[in-house]
Short mmCIF file of C-alpha atoms in Angstrom, two decimals:
data_model
loop_
_atom_site.label_atom_id
_atom_site.label_comp_id
_atom_site.label_asym_id
_atom_site.label_seq_id
_atom_site.Cartn_x
_atom_site.Cartn_y
_atom_site.Cartn_z
CA UNK A 77 36.38 115.19 57.51
CA UNK A 78 36.26 112.29 55.65
CA UNK A 79 34.34 113.15 52.96
CA UNK A 80 34.38 116.85 51.06
CA UNK A 81 31.81 119.24 51.96
CA UNK A 82 30.63 118.67 48.88
CA UNK A 83 29.17 114.82 49.31
CA UNK A 84 27.68 116.30 52.24
CA UNK A 85 25.90 119.18 50.36
CA UNK A 86 24.68 116.26 48.01
CA UNK A 87 23.30 114.32 50.72
CA UNK A 88 21.62 117.07 52.30
CA UNK A 89 19.76 117.18 49.19
CA UNK A 90 18.90 113.37 49.19
CA UNK A 91 17.80 114.03 52.76
CA UNK A 92 15.52 116.97 52.11
CA UNK A 93 13.63 114.35 50.19
CA UNK A 94 12.15 112.63 53.15
CA UNK A 95 10.35 113.64 56.51
CA UNK A 96 12.87 115.59 59.00
CA UNK A 97 12.22 112.71 61.52
CA UNK A 98 13.37 110.07 58.82
CA UNK A 99 16.50 111.01 57.42
CA UNK A 100 18.14 107.81 57.48
CA UNK A 101 15.83 106.90 54.29
CA UNK A 102 18.54 108.40 52.32
CA UNK A 103 21.22 106.23 53.38
CA UNK A 104 21.41 104.10 49.94
CA UNK A 105 21.59 107.80 48.05
CA UNK A 106 24.33 108.88 50.96
CA UNK A 107 26.25 105.50 50.22
CA UNK A 108 26.24 105.99 46.64
CA UNK A 109 27.55 109.76 46.77
CA UNK A 110 30.02 108.75 49.57
CA UNK A 111 31.22 105.70 47.12
CA UNK A 112 31.32 108.01 44.18
CA UNK A 113 33.73 110.24 46.03
CA UNK A 114 35.99 107.67 47.97
CA UNK A 115 36.07 104.96 44.94
CA UNK A 116 34.81 102.76 47.82
CA UNK A 117 32.96 101.98 51.34
CA UNK A 118 35.93 101.65 53.78
CA UNK A 119 34.58 101.46 57.09
CA UNK A 120 35.67 104.55 57.75
CA UNK A 121 33.50 106.42 55.22
CA UNK A 122 30.31 104.06 56.02
CA UNK A 123 30.91 105.18 59.92
CA UNK A 124 30.88 109.21 58.51
CA UNK A 125 27.70 108.50 56.67
CA UNK A 126 25.92 106.62 60.09
CA UNK A 127 26.77 109.59 62.01
CA UNK A 128 25.66 112.26 59.42
CA UNK A 129 22.02 110.29 59.01
CA UNK A 130 22.00 109.62 63.08
CA UNK A 131 22.13 105.92 62.21
CA UNK A 132 24.03 102.89 63.80
CA UNK A 133 26.92 102.08 61.98
CA UNK A 134 25.91 98.26 61.65
CA UNK A 135 22.58 99.59 59.97
CA UNK A 136 24.38 101.33 57.25
CA UNK A 137 26.61 98.17 56.67
CA UNK A 138 23.92 96.00 56.39
CA UNK A 139 22.67 98.43 53.50
CA UNK A 140 26.14 98.04 52.04
CA UNK A 141 26.60 94.37 52.22
CA UNK A 142 22.81 93.43 50.70
CA UNK A 143 23.37 95.48 47.57
CA UNK A 144 25.88 94.37 44.83
CA UNK A 145 26.39 98.19 43.64
CA UNK A 146 28.69 99.24 46.71
CA UNK A 147 31.94 98.23 46.92
CA UNK A 148 33.75 96.98 50.18
CA UNK A 149 36.98 96.85 48.97
CA UNK A 150 38.67 99.15 46.54
CA UNK A 151 38.41 98.66 42.78
CA UNK A 152 39.33 99.39 39.66
CA UNK A 153 39.05 102.77 37.89
CA UNK A 154 36.22 101.28 35.93
CA UNK A 155 34.05 98.45 37.32
CA UNK A 156 32.49 96.23 34.53
CA UNK A 157 29.46 94.22 36.02
CA UNK A 158 28.14 91.43 33.36
CA UNK A 159 25.01 90.16 34.00
CA UNK A 160 24.91 86.14 34.64
CA UNK A 161 20.90 85.65 35.50
CA UNK A 162 19.86 82.79 33.29
CA UNK A 163 18.18 84.90 30.35
CA UNK A 164 21.62 86.74 29.45
CA UNK A 165 23.60 83.54 30.30
CA UNK A 166 21.97 81.97 27.57
CA UNK A 167 21.94 85.22 25.01
CA UNK A 168 25.67 85.09 25.38
CA UNK A 169 26.26 86.33 28.72
CA UNK A 170 28.69 83.75 29.26
CA UNK A 171 30.48 84.13 26.39
CA UNK A 172 31.10 87.84 26.89
CA UNK A 173 32.12 87.15 30.44
CA UNK A 174 34.80 84.39 29.35
CA UNK A 175 35.80 86.81 26.64
CA UNK A 176 36.48 89.90 29.37
CA UNK A 177 38.01 87.38 31.57
CA UNK A 178 40.34 86.67 28.62
CA UNK A 179 41.04 89.86 27.38
CA UNK A 180 41.33 91.39 30.76
CA UNK A 181 43.28 88.90 32.71
CA UNK A 182 41.31 88.20 35.38
CA UNK A 183 38.39 86.09 37.21
CA UNK A 184 35.47 87.83 38.76
CA UNK A 185 35.78 90.02 41.98
CA UNK A 186 39.46 90.85 40.65
CA UNK A 187 41.10 93.86 39.65
CA UNK A 188 43.65 94.19 36.55
CA UNK A 189 47.48 94.64 37.61
CA UNK A 190 47.08 98.26 36.45
CA UNK A 191 44.07 98.93 38.53
CA UNK A 192 42.11 100.28 35.58
CA UNK A 193 39.41 97.39 35.52
CA UNK A 194 37.37 95.31 38.18
CA UNK A 195 35.00 92.59 36.88
CA UNK A 196 32.11 91.73 38.33
CA UNK A 197 29.26 89.26 37.93
CA UNK A 198 25.82 90.92 38.74
CA UNK A 199 22.05 89.57 38.62
CA UNK A 200 19.16 90.81 36.68
CA UNK A 201 19.76 94.41 35.05
CA UNK A 202 16.35 94.56 33.50
CA UNK A 203 17.57 94.32 30.00
CA UNK A 204 17.24 91.00 29.15
CA UNK A 205 16.37 91.34 25.70
CA UNK A 206 19.70 93.31 25.10
CA UNK A 207 21.93 90.70 26.50
CA UNK A 208 24.48 90.61 27.25
CA UNK A 209 24.20 93.16 29.18
CA UNK A 210 27.24 95.10 30.77
CA UNK A 211 27.09 97.88 33.36
CA UNK A 212 30.18 100.45 33.51
CA UNK A 213 30.49 101.77 37.11
CA UNK A 214 27.19 101.02 38.31
CA UNK A 215 25.97 104.04 35.92
CA UNK A 216 26.46 103.10 31.95
CA UNK A 217 24.54 100.30 30.67
CA UNK A 218 26.19 98.56 27.48
CA UNK A 219 23.90 96.21 25.58
CA UNK A 220 24.60 93.76 22.95
CA UNK A 221 27.94 93.33 23.85
CA UNK A 222 29.68 91.25 20.80
CA UNK A 223 33.35 90.94 21.23
CA UNK A 224 33.93 93.89 19.05
CA UNK A 225 31.84 95.96 20.89
CA UNK A 226 33.77 95.00 24.45
CA UNK A 227 36.86 95.63 22.41
CA UNK A 228 35.94 98.95 21.75
CA UNK A 229 34.68 99.67 25.32
CA UNK A 230 38.08 98.51 26.81
CA UNK A 231 39.47 101.21 24.77
CA UNK A 232 37.10 103.93 25.62
CA UNK A 233 37.67 103.37 29.20
CA UNK A 234 41.43 102.73 29.33
CA UNK A 235 41.62 106.66 28.15
#
């Protein structure tokens, strides 16, 4: 089995939210569950999700490649996505991105040598008034990120 029994049980809970003949509607949740367990969506993991949902593997891959929250390559322990959409960029997003790149010694779509951090560029996160905004591992939004707050976040994530 590519994924654990626990992962499949979580997928079953998501599948149960839809009519029995429409279990493919749970594909986004199933991909998130698989990614949480595997760290990224390898072709094998996507094939396992497709088989479980009775979908063509290409249909699962189409979903995974469309949305930014899915990792199609290995990422660091902490994936930091910074919003660079225009309102955030004008409100300190570009400055915060430059600071993060310098601090981590990497560019967008790169991972630090120690495997702790991957830096990604993201589109609107729906929090323009809180710019600059970072998203950690697709689950934790950090707002109004000054250099000091970025330093504190990086220290916290290293632990």
